[in-house]
Short mmCIF file of C-alpha atoms and ligand atoms in Angstrom, two decimals:
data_model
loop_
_atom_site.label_atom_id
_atom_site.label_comp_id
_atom_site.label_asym_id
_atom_site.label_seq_id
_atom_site.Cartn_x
_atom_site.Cartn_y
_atom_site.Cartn_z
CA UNK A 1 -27.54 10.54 1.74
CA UNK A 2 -25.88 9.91 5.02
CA UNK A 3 -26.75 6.53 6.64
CA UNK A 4 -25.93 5.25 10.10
CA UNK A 5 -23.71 2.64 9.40
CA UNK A 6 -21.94 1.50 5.70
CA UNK A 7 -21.85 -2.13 5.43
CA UNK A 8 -18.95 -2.89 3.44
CA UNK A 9 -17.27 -5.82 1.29
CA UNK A 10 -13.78 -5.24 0.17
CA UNK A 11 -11.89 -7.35 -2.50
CA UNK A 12 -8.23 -8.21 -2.99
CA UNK A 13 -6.46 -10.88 -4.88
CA UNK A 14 -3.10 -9.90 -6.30
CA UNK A 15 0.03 -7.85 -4.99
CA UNK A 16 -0.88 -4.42 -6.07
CA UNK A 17 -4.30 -4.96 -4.53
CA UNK A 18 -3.06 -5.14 -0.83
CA UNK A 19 -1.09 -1.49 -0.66
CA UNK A 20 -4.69 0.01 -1.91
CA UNK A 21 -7.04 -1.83 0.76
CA UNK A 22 -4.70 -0.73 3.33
CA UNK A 23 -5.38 2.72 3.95
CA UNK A 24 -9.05 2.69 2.80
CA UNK A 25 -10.12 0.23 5.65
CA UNK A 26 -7.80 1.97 8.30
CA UNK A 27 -9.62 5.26 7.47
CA UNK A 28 -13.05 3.22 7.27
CA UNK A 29 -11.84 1.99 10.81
CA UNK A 30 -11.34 5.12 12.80
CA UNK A 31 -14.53 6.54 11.43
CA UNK A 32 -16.10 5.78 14.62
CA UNK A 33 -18.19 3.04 14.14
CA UNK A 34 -19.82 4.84 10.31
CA UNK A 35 -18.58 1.68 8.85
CA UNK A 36 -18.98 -2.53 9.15
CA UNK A 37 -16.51 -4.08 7.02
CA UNK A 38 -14.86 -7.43 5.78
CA UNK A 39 -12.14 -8.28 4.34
CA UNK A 40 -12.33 -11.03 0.95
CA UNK A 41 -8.87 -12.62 -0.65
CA UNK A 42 -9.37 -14.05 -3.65
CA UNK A 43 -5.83 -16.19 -3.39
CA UNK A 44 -5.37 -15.13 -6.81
CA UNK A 45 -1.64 -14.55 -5.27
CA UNK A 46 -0.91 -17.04 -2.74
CA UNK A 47 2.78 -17.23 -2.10
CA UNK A 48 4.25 -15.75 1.23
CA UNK A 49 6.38 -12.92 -0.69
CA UNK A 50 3.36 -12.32 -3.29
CA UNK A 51 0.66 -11.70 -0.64
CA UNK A 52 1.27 -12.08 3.68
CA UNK A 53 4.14 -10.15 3.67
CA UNK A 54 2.10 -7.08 2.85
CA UNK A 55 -0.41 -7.99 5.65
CA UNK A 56 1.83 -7.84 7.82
CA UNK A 57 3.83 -5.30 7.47
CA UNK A 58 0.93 -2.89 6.88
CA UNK A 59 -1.30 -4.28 9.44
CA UNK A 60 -3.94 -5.72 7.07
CA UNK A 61 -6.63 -7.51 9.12
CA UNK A 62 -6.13 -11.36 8.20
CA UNK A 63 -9.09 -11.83 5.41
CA UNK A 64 -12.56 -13.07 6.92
CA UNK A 65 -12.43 -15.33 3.60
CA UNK A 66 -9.71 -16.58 1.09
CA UNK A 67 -11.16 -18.01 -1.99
CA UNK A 68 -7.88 -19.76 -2.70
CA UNK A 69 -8.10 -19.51 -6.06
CA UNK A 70 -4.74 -19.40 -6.88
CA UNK A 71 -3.11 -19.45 -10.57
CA UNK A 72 -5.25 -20.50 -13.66
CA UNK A 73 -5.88 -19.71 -16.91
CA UNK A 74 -7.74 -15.92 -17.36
CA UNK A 75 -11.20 -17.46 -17.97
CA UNK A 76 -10.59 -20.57 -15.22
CA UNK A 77 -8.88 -18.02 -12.45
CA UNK A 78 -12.35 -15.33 -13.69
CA UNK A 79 -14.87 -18.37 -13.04
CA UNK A 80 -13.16 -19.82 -10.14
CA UNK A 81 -13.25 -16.54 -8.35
CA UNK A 82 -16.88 -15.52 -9.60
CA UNK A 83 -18.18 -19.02 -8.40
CA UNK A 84 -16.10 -18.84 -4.70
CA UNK A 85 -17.50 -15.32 -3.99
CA UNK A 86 -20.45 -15.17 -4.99
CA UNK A 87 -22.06 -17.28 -1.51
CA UNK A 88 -19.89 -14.98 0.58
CA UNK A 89 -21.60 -12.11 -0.91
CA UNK A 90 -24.75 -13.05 -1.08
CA UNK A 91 -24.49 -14.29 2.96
CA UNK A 92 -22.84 -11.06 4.00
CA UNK A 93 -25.13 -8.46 1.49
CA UNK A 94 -23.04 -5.56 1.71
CA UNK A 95 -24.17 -1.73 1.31
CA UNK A 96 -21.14 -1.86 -1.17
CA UNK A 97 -18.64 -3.63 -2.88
CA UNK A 98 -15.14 -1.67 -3.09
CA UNK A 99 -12.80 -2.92 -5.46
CA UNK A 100 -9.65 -1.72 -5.87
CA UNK A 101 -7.02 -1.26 -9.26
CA UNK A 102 -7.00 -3.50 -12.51
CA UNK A 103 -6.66 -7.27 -11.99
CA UNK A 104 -9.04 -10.00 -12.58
CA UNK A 105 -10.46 -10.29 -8.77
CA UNK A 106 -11.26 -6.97 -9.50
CA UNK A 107 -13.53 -7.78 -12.35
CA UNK A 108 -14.84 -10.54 -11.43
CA UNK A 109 -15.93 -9.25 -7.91
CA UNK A 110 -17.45 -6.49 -9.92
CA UNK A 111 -19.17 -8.78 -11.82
CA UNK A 112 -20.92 -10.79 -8.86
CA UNK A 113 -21.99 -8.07 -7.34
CA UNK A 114 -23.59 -6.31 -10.51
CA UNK A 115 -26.00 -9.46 -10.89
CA UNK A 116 -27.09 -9.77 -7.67
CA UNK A 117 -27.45 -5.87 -7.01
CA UNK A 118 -24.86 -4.88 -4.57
CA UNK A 119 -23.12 -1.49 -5.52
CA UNK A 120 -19.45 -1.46 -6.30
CA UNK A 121 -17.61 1.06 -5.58
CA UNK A 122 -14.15 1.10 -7.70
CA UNK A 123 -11.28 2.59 -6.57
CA UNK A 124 -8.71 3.70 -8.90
CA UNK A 125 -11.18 3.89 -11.77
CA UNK A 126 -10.98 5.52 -14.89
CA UNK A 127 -7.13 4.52 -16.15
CA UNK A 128 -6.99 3.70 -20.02
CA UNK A 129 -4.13 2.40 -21.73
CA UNK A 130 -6.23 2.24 -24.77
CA UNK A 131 -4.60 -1.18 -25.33
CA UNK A 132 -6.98 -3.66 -25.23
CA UNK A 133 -3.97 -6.85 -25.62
CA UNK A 134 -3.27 -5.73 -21.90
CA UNK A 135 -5.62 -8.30 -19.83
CA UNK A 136 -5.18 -5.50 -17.06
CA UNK A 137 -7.45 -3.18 -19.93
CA UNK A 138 -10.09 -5.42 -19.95
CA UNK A 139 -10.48 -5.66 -16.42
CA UNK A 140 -10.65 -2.12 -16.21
CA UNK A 141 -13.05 -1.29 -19.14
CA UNK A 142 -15.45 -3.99 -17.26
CA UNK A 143 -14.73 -2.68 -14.12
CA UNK A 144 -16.18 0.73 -14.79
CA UNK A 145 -18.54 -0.48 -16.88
CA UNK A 146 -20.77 -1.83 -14.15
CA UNK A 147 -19.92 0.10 -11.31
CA UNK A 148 -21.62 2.43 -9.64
CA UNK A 149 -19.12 4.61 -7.59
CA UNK A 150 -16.31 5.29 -10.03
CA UNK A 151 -13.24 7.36 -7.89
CA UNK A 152 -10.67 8.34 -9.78
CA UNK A 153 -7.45 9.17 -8.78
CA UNK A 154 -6.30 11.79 -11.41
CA UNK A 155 -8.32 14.13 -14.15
CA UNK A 156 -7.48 12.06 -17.02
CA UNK A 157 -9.19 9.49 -15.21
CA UNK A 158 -12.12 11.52 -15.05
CA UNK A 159 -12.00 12.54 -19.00
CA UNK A 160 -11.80 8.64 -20.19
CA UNK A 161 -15.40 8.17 -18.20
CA UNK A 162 -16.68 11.15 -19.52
CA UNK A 163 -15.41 10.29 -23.39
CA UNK A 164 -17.42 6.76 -22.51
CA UNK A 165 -20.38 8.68 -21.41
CA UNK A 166 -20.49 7.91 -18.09
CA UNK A 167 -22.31 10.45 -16.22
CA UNK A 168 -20.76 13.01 -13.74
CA UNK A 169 -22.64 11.64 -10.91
CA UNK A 170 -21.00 8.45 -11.16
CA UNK A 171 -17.46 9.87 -10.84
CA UNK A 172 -15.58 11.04 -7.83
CA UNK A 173 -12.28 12.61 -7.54
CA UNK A 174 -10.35 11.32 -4.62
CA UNK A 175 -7.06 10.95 -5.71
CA UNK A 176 -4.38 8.10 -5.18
CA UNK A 177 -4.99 5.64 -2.54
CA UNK A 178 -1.09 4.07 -2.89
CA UNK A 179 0.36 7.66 -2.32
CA UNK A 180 -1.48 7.66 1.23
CA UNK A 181 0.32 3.88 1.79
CA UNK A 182 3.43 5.27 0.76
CA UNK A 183 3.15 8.63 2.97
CA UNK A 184 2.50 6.21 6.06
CA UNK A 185 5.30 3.99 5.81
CA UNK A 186 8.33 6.39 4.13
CA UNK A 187 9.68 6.25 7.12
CA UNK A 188 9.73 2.84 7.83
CA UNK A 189 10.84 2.18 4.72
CA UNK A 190 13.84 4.57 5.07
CA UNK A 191 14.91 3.34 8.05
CA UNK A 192 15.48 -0.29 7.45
CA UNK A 193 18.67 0.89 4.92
CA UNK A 194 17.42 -1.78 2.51
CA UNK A 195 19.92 -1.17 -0.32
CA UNK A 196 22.68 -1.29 1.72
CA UNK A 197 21.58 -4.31 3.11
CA UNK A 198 21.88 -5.85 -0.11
CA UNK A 199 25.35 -4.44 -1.23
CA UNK A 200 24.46 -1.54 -3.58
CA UNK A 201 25.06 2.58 -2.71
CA UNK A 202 22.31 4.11 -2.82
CA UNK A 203 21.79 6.37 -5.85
CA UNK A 204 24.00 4.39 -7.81
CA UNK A 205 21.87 1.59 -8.84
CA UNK A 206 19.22 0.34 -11.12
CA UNK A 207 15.69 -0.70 -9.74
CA UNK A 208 14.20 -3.01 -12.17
CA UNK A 209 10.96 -5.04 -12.16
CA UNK A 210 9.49 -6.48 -14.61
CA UNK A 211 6.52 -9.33 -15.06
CA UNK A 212 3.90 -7.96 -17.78
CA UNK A 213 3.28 -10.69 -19.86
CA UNK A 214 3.91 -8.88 -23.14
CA UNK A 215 7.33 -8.05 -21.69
CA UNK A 216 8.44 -11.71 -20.14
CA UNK A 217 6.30 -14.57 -22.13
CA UNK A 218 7.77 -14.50 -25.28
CA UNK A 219 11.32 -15.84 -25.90
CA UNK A 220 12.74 -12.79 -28.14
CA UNK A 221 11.66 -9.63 -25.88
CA UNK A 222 12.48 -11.75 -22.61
CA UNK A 223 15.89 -12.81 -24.16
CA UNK A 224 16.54 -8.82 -25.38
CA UNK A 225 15.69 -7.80 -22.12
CA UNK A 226 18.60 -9.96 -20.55
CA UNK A 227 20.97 -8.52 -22.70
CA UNK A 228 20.25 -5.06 -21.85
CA UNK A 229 20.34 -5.22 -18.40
CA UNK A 230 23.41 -7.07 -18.44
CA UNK A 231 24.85 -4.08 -20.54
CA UNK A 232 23.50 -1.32 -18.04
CA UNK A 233 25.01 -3.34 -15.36
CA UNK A 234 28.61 -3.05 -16.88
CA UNK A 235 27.90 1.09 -16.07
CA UNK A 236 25.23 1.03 -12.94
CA UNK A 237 24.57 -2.36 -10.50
CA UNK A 238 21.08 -3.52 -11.08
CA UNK A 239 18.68 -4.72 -8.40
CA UNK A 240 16.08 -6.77 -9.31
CA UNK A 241 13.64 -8.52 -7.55
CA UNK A 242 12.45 -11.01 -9.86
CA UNK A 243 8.32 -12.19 -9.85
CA UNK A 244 7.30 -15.61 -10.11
CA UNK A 245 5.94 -15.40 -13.63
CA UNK A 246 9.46 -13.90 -14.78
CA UNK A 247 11.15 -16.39 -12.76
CA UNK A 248 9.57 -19.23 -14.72
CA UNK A 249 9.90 -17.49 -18.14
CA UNK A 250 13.56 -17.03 -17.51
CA UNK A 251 14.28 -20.71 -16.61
CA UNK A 252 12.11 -21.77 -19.83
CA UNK A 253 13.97 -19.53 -22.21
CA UNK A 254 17.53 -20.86 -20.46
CA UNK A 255 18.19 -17.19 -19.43
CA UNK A 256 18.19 -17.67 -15.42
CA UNK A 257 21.91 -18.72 -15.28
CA UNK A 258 23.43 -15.98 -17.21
CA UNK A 259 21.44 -13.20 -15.24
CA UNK A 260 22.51 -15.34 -12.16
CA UNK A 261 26.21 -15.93 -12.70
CA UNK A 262 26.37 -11.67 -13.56
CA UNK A 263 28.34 -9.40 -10.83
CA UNK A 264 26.18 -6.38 -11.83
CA UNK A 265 23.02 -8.15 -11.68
CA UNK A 266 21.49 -8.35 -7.96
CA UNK A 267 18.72 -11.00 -8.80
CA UNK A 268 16.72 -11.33 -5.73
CA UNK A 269 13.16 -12.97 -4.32
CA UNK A 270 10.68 -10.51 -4.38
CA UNK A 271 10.65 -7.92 -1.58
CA UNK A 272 7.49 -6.98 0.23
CA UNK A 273 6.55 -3.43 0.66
CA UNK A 274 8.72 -1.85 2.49
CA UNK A 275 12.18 -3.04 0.91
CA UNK A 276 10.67 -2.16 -2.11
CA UNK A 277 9.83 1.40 -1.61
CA UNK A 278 13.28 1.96 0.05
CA UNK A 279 15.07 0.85 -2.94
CA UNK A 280 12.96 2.47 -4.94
CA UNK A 281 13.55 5.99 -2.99
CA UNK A 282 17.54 5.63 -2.94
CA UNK A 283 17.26 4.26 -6.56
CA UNK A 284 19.59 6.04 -9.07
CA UNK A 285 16.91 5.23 -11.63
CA UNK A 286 13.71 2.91 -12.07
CA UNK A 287 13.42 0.83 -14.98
CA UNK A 288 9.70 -1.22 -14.44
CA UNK A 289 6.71 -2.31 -16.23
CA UNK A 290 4.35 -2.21 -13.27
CA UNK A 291 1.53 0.32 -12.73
CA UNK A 292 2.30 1.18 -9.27
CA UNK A 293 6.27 1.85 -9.68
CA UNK A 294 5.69 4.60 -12.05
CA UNK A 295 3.54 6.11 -9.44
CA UNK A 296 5.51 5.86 -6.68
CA UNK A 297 8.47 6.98 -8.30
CA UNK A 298 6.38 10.29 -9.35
CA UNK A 299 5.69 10.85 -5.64
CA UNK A 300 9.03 10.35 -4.53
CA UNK A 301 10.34 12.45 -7.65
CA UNK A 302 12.66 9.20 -8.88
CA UNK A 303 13.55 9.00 -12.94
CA UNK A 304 11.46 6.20 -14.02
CA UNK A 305 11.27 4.63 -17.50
CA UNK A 306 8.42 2.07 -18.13
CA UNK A 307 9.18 -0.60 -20.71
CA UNK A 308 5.94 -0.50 -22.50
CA UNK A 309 4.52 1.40 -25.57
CA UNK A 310 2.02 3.06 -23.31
CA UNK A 311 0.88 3.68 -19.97
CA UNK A 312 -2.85 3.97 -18.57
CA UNK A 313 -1.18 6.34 -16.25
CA UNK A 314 -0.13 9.53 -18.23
CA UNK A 315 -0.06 11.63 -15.62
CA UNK A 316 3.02 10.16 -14.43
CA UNK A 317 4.70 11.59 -17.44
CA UNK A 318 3.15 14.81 -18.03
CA UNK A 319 3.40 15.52 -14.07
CA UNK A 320 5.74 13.26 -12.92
CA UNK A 321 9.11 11.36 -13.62
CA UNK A 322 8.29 8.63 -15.62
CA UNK A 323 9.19 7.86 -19.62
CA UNK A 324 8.24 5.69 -21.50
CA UNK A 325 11.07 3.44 -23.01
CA UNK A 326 11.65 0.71 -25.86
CA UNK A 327 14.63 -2.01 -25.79
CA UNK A 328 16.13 -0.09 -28.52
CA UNK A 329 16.11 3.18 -26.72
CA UNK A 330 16.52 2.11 -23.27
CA UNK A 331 20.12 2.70 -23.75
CA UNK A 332 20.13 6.46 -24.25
CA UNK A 333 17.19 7.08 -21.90
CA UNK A 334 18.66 5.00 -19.15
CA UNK A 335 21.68 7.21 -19.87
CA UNK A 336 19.30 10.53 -19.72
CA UNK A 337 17.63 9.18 -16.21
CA UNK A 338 20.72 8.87 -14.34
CA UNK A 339 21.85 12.37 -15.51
CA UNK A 340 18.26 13.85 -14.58
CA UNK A 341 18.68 12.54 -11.16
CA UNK A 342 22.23 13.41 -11.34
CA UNK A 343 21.30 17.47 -12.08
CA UNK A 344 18.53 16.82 -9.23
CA UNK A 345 16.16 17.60 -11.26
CA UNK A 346 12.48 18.66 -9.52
CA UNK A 347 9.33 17.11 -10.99
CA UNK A 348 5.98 18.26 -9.96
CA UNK A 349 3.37 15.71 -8.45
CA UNK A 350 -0.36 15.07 -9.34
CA UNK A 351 -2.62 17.11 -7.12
CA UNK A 352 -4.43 14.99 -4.47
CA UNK A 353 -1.84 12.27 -4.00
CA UNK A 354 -1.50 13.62 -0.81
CA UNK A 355 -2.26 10.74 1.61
CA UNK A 356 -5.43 11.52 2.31
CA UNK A 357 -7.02 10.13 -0.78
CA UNK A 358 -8.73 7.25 1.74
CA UNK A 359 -10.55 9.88 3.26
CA UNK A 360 -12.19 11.25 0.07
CA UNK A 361 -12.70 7.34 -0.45
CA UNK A 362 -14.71 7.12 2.48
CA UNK A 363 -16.53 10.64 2.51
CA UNK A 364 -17.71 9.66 -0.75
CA UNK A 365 -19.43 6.14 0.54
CA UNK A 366 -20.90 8.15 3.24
CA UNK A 367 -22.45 10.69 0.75
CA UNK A 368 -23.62 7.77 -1.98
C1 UD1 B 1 -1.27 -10.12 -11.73
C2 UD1 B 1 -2.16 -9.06 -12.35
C3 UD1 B 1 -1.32 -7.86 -12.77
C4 UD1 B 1 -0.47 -7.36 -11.63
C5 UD1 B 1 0.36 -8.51 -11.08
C6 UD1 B 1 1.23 -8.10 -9.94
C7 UD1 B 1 -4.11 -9.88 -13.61
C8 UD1 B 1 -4.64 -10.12 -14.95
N1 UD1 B 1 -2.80 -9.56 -13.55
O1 UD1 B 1 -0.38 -10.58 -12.74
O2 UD1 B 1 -2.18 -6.83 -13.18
O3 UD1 B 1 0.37 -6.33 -12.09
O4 UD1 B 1 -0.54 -9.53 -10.66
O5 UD1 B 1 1.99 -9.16 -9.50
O6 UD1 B 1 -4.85 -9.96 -12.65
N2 UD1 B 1 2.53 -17.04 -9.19
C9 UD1 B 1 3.19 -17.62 -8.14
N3 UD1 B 1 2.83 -17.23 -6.86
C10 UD1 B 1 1.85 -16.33 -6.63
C11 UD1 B 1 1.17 -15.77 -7.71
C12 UD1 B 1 1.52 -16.13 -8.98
O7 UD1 B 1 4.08 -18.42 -8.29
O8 UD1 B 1 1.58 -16.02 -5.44
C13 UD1 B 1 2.95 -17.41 -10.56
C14 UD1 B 1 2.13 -18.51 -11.16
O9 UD1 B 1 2.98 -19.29 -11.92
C15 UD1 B 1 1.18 -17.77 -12.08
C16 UD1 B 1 1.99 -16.56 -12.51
O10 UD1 B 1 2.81 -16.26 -11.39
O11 UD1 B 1 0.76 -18.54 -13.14
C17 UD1 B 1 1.17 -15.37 -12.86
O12 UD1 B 1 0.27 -15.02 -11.80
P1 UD1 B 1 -1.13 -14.30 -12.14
O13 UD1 B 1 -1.84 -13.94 -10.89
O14 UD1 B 1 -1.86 -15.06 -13.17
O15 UD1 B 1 -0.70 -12.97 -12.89
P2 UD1 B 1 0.45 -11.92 -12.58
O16 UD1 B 1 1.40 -11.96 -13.71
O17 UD1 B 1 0.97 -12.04 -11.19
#
């Protein structure tokens, strides 16, 4: 039912959080005046290139609290954040709670709120990897476990609630939130000429990030890793921003120097928003392990291969440009990429990632 005005309480902590909030409060914004809402950081990300540089340059509101939280152990970082937010909560008591994506502000928000009765609305619900070693998996099967407002941004989505029993009423269709960042600031992102900038022509290099924990904290895959990209950079140059976690795990396993001292290898700070979706755009291929790359490179119709065994984001494959790859096929299907892109091959994109997904977001907290 239709209420005067929403009271609202969103949550971010981490990088892939802040591209998500973005849109959903702008559209909350300009609904004139349907909608009170604050802004919460967690600080679960704290450096400049991890977290302000995507305030500003999508005109994020500065937060009305930051937790600073910052980097802990999964349990510590989970407490830290449920103790910090749960007075701001309980001071503010929100109509709703909107959460957005898969990392461990997310849950624990989700959490807080569930005790003390405020709804949670979560935004990008629904994504399975079926992988439960991911700590992103967990977050997610809590997530939608106790919320109350589950929108989805794809059918599958949809389908894993179902499977879990989760009724229909729950669920909510709105599509992808990140697609309506990424429609809004194309342009911007085009015309900064970002890969030029840094020395590479475009369509003729490799985009590569990489920070999932089951890719960079062990020695061996880490180590393997190096030595293929320094191999695909003897045929393509390879750009790659590296993340603080990888940074670290590089220096500990003594592979920082070689990647360093390589001509092919462009190893960079990471990029905020805008640098990243140009290079991703003029990208002759993607190579990643993040969730939001393989999406973004299905919108903007970019070969992508994803260095895990399995995605929670299918659709990407079956309607988009993304692969999944191993280090002992990467090889060949790095190969395969840059002759897809080559052909100009046309992939198809996932119905409502259309940039308007925001405004299903907010129709539906209107209706709830
Ligand atoms: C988190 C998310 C992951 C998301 C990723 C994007 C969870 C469980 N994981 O992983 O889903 O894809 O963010 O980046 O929530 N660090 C810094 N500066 C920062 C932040 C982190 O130096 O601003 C370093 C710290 O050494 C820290 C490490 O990076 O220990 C990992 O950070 P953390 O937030 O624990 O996880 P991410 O790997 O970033």
């Amino acid at each position: 039912m239709d209420k005067d005005v929403v009271k609202v309480l969103h949550v971010v902590g981490a990088r892939p959080n802040f591209m998500k909030v973005a849109p959903i409060m702008r559209t909350m914004a300009a609904r004139g005046g349907r909608f009170e809402q604050r802004l919460v950081h967690t600080g679960q990300h704290y450096d400049e290139a991890m977290s302000q540089v995507f305030f500003d340059e999508l005109g994020i509101a500065p937060p009305d609290e930051n937790l600073e939280v910052g980097s802990k152990s999964h349990a510590a970082q989970t407490a830290d954040i449920m103790l910090r937010f749960e007075p701001v909560i309980e001071a503010y008591r929100p109509d709703w709670l909107v959460v957005v994506g898969d990392v461990n502000s997310t849950m624990a928000a989700t959490l807080v709120a569930s005790k003390i009765g405020v709804r949670t609305a979560h935004v990008e619900a629904g994504l399975r990897s079926f992988d439960r070693s991911m700590p992103e998996e967990i977050n997610r099967l809590v997530t939608d476990a106790l919320a109350d407002l589950l929108l989805t941004p794809s059918p599958d989505a949809d389908e894993n609630l179902r499977r879990e029993g989760v009724p229909d009423s729950r669920i909510r269709q709105v599509g992808n939130v990140m697609i309506d960042t990424l429609v809004a600031n194309l342009e911007r992102a085009r015309t900064r000429g970002t890969p030029r900038k840094m020395g590479v022509e475009p369509r003729r290099y490799v985009y590569v990030t990489l920070h999932r924990p089951s890719n960079v904290d062990a020695r061996e895959s880490l180590a393997a890793i190096v030595a293929c990209l320094l191999e695909v950079s003897r045929v393509s140059p390879v750009v790659f921003p590296v993340h603080p976690r990888t940074r670290q795990r590089l220096a500990d396993f003594g592979q920082l120097d070689v990647l360093t001292a390589s001509p092919g290898v462009k190893l960079v700070e990471p990029v905020g928003y805008l640098d990243s979706i140009g290079l991703v755009e003029a990208a002759a291929c993607v190579l990643t392990d993040s969730g939001g790359l393989q999406e973004e490179t299905t919108f903007l119709r970019v070969p992508c291969l994803t260095l895990r065994p399995n995605t929670e984001r299918p659709i990407t494959i079956s309607e988009g440009s993304n692969r999944l790859t191993t280090l002992s096929t990467l090889r060949g299907d790095l190969e395969a990429a840059l002759a897809r892109r080559a052909t100009g091959e046309e992939f198809p994109c996932p119905a409502l990632w259309d940039g308007k997904a925001s405004e299903r977001v907010a129709d539906a907290l209107l209706q709830a």
